[in-house]
């Protein structure tokens, strides 16, 4: 620890300047916590014209968060007004807009301009935007999200479709679905929510399923006015509920999916199986909907009513592979043309982008694109060797999909701010994760990943090019513990 004593170098004579990239959940959090820590020199760069990230971009019918609302909120900003146990997307978007206003963050955000380049030189990060704006900062906080870049399917003839065709994360609200024939490609969380939300509005719904999903039936009851009033009068009640929800989520999900042999996972599988057996009447349809891999291997889909929706008389589940898209609809490999008016692509995201396509040039002119080829990595998900003073929130290999990403970001930011404190205190000017610590983390991670349910025989967005899960493969408790205090020896501190 002796190396951490302020010695030759004294505290910076100018206040530290930060660039935060992205004004989604994690970027807003950065703004709040930077100010709280006494840092006032920062800009939050946001390429869009509103805050909200995922919740700004995903506006498809039926969108809701499958983490309970009182858990999917900042720990320091409880919201007594959540309407349901699982909040709809527009409420979550409104929550982030309100928080941004309440915490006075508007004046720190530069909207409508994308960061295009970051270059480390002379101990500073030089930033450029698409509109030619330039900034020089001491520290970069990348809060650019994970499920952010829509993945378009490679299907022949997709651009020949005569009607509207859009990705679930680019919903075209100008297109009416009433009385129309709508096709949906994909059966992930997004598709399942869309199916349940629109089946009653459309004339015909065709769901193109490549792989069946396990569906965990979770009811979504509204909070009564009396409950909300109790939350308003007694915010302590929200904290107690949050604690309960967190404990339940960790015990029954987060800690379970990282241990393929755990009894709780068997319980989860039994619940999904019972849902299928009890709620799908037609044996042929039931077999089509029966996954051939273990529950939790893909990110578990949660829905109280998907099976009901897909059994509607106007709905059809198509399991024959798609051959191509034609102007009038989708032709499957059996030669059948499924005529459609609207085609929705609920085909997921490129999950390996993180702060790219920004061109990031680190120490020694190292390009992040090269360093992250063939796959992204970061020490403990927050720091990359050769990229000093650049920290990631919800970066590669974090507990994405396992827990409330808000809690994840809060823990990560508290950890990062402990590192930043070393710079403010004059212990060092530059902090970089060491190659040794990063290699050790990567090795341990790959080993632990073998025990998770994600490697038990399915394809999913969790898996990287080697088939190794890119998500945190340990318990959430371990994540919390590791994030509590940095192991400073795993960083190179330079003057
Ligand atoms: P996803 O889980 O990656 O699902 C994509 C779907 O598209 C899969 O069913 C996939 O089939 C299918 N697909 C992809 N390319 C295809 C092709 N060429 N032909 C046919 N089918 C194709 O994406 P997502 O549903 O958007 O969800 C992503 C993640 O976002 C979720 O896992 C969750 O973490 C998060 N999310 C959460 C919520 C929520 O809170 N409720 C809602 C939405 C999203 P295969 O399975 O065969 O690959």
Short mmCIF file of N, CA and C and ligand atoms in Angstrom, two decimals, residues 55 60 64-67 147 151 153-155 168 185-191 193 208 210-211 213 298-299 322 346-349 401 459 461, ligand 1:
data_model
loop_
_atom_site.label_atom_id
_atom_site.label_comp_id
_atom_site.label_asym_id
_atom_site.label_seq_id
_atom_site.Cartn_x
_atom_site.Cartn_y
_atom_site.Cartn_z
N UNK A 55 -34.56 2.60 -22.85
CA UNK A 55 -35.99 2.89 -22.67
C UNK A 55 -36.47 3.98 -23.60
N UNK A 60 -41.58 -0.64 -28.28
CA UNK A 60 -42.51 -1.58 -28.92
C UNK A 60 -43.71 -1.85 -28.01
N UNK A 64 -41.88 -3.93 -21.19
CA UNK A 64 -41.82 -3.80 -19.73
C UNK A 64 -40.48 -4.39 -19.30
N UNK A 65 -40.10 -4.06 -18.07
CA UNK A 65 -38.83 -4.58 -17.56
C UNK A 65 -39.10 -5.84 -16.76
N UNK A 66 -38.31 -6.89 -16.98
CA UNK A 66 -38.59 -8.12 -16.23
C UNK A 66 -37.83 -8.18 -14.89
N UNK A 67 -37.26 -7.06 -14.50
CA UNK A 67 -36.75 -6.93 -13.13
C UNK A 67 -37.80 -6.08 -12.40
N UNK A 147 -27.20 -3.82 -24.80
CA UNK A 147 -28.16 -4.25 -25.82
C UNK A 147 -28.60 -3.01 -26.58
N UNK A 151 -29.60 -6.06 -34.15
CA UNK A 151 -29.05 -7.07 -35.07
C UNK A 151 -30.12 -7.38 -36.11
N UNK A 153 -31.47 -9.59 -39.12
CA UNK A 153 -31.21 -10.98 -39.52
C UNK A 153 -30.72 -11.04 -40.97
N UNK A 154 -29.89 -12.03 -41.22
CA UNK A 154 -29.43 -12.20 -42.61
C UNK A 154 -30.41 -13.11 -43.32
N UNK A 155 -31.45 -12.50 -43.85
CA UNK A 155 -32.48 -13.28 -44.55
C UNK A 155 -32.55 -12.74 -45.97
N UNK A 168 -37.46 -4.49 -33.66
CA UNK A 168 -38.25 -4.22 -32.44
C UNK A 168 -37.74 -2.97 -31.70
N UNK A 185 -40.39 -12.04 -36.44
CA UNK A 185 -39.28 -12.99 -36.47
C UNK A 185 -38.59 -12.93 -35.12
N UNK A 186 -38.43 -14.10 -34.47
CA UNK A 186 -37.74 -14.14 -33.18
C UNK A 186 -38.68 -14.50 -32.05
N UNK A 187 -38.10 -15.14 -31.02
CA UNK A 187 -38.90 -15.54 -29.86
C UNK A 187 -38.20 -15.19 -28.55
N UNK A 188 -37.41 -14.11 -28.55
CA UNK A 188 -36.76 -13.66 -27.31
C UNK A 188 -37.74 -12.84 -26.47
N UNK A 189 -37.21 -12.20 -25.43
CA UNK A 189 -38.05 -11.41 -24.52
C UNK A 189 -38.85 -10.35 -25.26
N UNK A 190 -38.20 -9.71 -26.26
CA UNK A 190 -38.90 -8.64 -26.99
C UNK A 190 -40.08 -9.21 -27.76
N UNK A 191 -39.85 -10.27 -28.54
CA UNK A 191 -40.91 -10.84 -29.37
C UNK A 191 -42.09 -11.31 -28.52
N UNK A 193 -43.11 -10.29 -25.60
CA UNK A 193 -43.92 -9.16 -25.11
C UNK A 193 -44.77 -8.57 -26.23
N UNK A 208 -42.51 -16.38 -36.31
CA UNK A 208 -41.51 -17.27 -36.89
C UNK A 208 -40.50 -17.64 -35.81
N UNK A 210 -37.34 -19.81 -34.54
CA UNK A 210 -36.20 -20.66 -34.91
C UNK A 210 -35.90 -21.62 -33.76
N UNK A 211 -35.98 -21.10 -32.53
CA UNK A 211 -35.73 -21.92 -31.35
C UNK A 211 -36.81 -21.62 -30.32
N UNK A 213 -38.54 -21.23 -26.64
CA UNK A 213 -38.04 -20.61 -25.40
C UNK A 213 -38.75 -21.21 -24.19
N UNK A 298 -30.63 -20.05 -22.34
CA UNK A 298 -30.82 -18.73 -22.95
C UNK A 298 -31.36 -17.84 -21.84
N UNK A 299 -31.27 -16.53 -22.03
CA UNK A 299 -31.84 -15.62 -21.03
C UNK A 299 -33.31 -15.98 -20.86
N UNK A 322 -37.16 -20.09 -42.24
CA UNK A 322 -37.44 -19.06 -43.25
C UNK A 322 -36.50 -19.29 -44.44
N UNK A 346 -37.68 -9.05 -34.39
CA UNK A 346 -37.33 -9.01 -32.96
C UNK A 346 -36.10 -9.91 -32.79
N UNK A 347 -35.05 -9.54 -33.50
CA UNK A 347 -33.92 -10.45 -33.67
C UNK A 347 -32.70 -10.09 -32.82
N UNK A 348 -32.90 -9.27 -31.80
CA UNK A 348 -31.85 -9.06 -30.82
C UNK A 348 -30.82 -8.01 -31.21
N UNK A 349 -29.66 -8.09 -30.56
CA UNK A 349 -28.68 -7.01 -30.63
C UNK A 349 -27.26 -7.56 -30.83
N UNK A 401 -27.90 -9.17 -17.59
CA UNK A 401 -28.95 -10.20 -17.69
C UNK A 401 -29.17 -10.95 -16.40
N UNK A 459 -27.79 -21.97 -28.15
CA UNK A 459 -27.20 -20.75 -28.71
C UNK A 459 -27.83 -19.57 -28.01
N UNK A 461 -27.26 -15.04 -26.90
CA UNK A 461 -26.42 -13.85 -26.98
C UNK A 461 -25.41 -13.77 -25.85
P1 LIG B 1 -32.82 -12.10 -28.29
O1 LIG B 1 -33.11 -12.65 -26.95
O2 LIG B 1 -31.42 -12.09 -28.76
O3 LIG B 1 -33.75 -12.89 -29.31
C1 LIG B 1 -33.59 -12.78 -30.69
C2 LIG B 1 -34.53 -13.75 -31.35
O4 LIG B 1 -34.42 -13.61 -32.77
C3 LIG B 1 -34.22 -15.21 -31.04
O5 LIG B 1 -35.42 -15.90 -30.90
C4 LIG B 1 -33.46 -15.67 -32.29
O6 LIG B 1 -33.57 -17.04 -32.55
C5 LIG B 1 -34.20 -14.89 -33.35
N1 LIG B 1 -33.43 -14.70 -34.58
C6 LIG B 1 -32.30 -13.98 -34.74
N2 LIG B 1 -31.89 -14.03 -36.02
C7 LIG B 1 -32.79 -14.81 -36.68
C8 LIG B 1 -32.90 -15.26 -38.02
N3 LIG B 1 -32.00 -14.91 -38.94
N4 LIG B 1 -33.95 -16.05 -38.33
C9 LIG B 1 -34.84 -16.40 -37.40
N5 LIG B 1 -34.79 -16.02 -36.11
C10 LIG B 1 -33.76 -15.23 -35.76
O7 LIG B 1 -33.35 -10.58 -28.44
P2 LIG B 1 -34.45 -9.78 -27.61
O8 LIG B 1 -35.72 -10.53 -27.54
O9 LIG B 1 -34.50 -8.42 -28.16
O10 LIG B 1 -33.89 -9.76 -26.16
C11 LIG B 1 -32.54 -9.45 -25.89
C12 LIG B 1 -32.36 -9.26 -24.40
O11 LIG B 1 -32.86 -7.98 -24.04
C13 LIG B 1 -33.13 -10.20 -23.52
O12 LIG B 1 -32.52 -11.43 -23.37
C14 LIG B 1 -33.19 -9.42 -22.23
O13 LIG B 1 -31.99 -9.51 -21.52
C15 LIG B 1 -33.37 -8.01 -22.75
N6 LIG B 1 -34.80 -7.72 -22.81
C16 LIG B 1 -35.49 -7.71 -21.66
C17 LIG B 1 -36.82 -7.47 -21.69
C18 LIG B 1 -37.55 -7.48 -20.44
O14 LIG B 1 -37.13 -6.90 -19.47
N7 LIG B 1 -38.65 -8.12 -20.39
C19 LIG B 1 -37.48 -7.22 -22.87
C20 LIG B 1 -36.77 -7.23 -24.04
C21 LIG B 1 -35.43 -7.49 -23.99
P3 LIG B 1 -32.57 -18.13 -31.85
O15 LIG B 1 -33.06 -18.25 -30.43
O16 LIG B 1 -32.73 -19.33 -32.65
O17 LIG B 1 -31.19 -17.53 -31.94
#
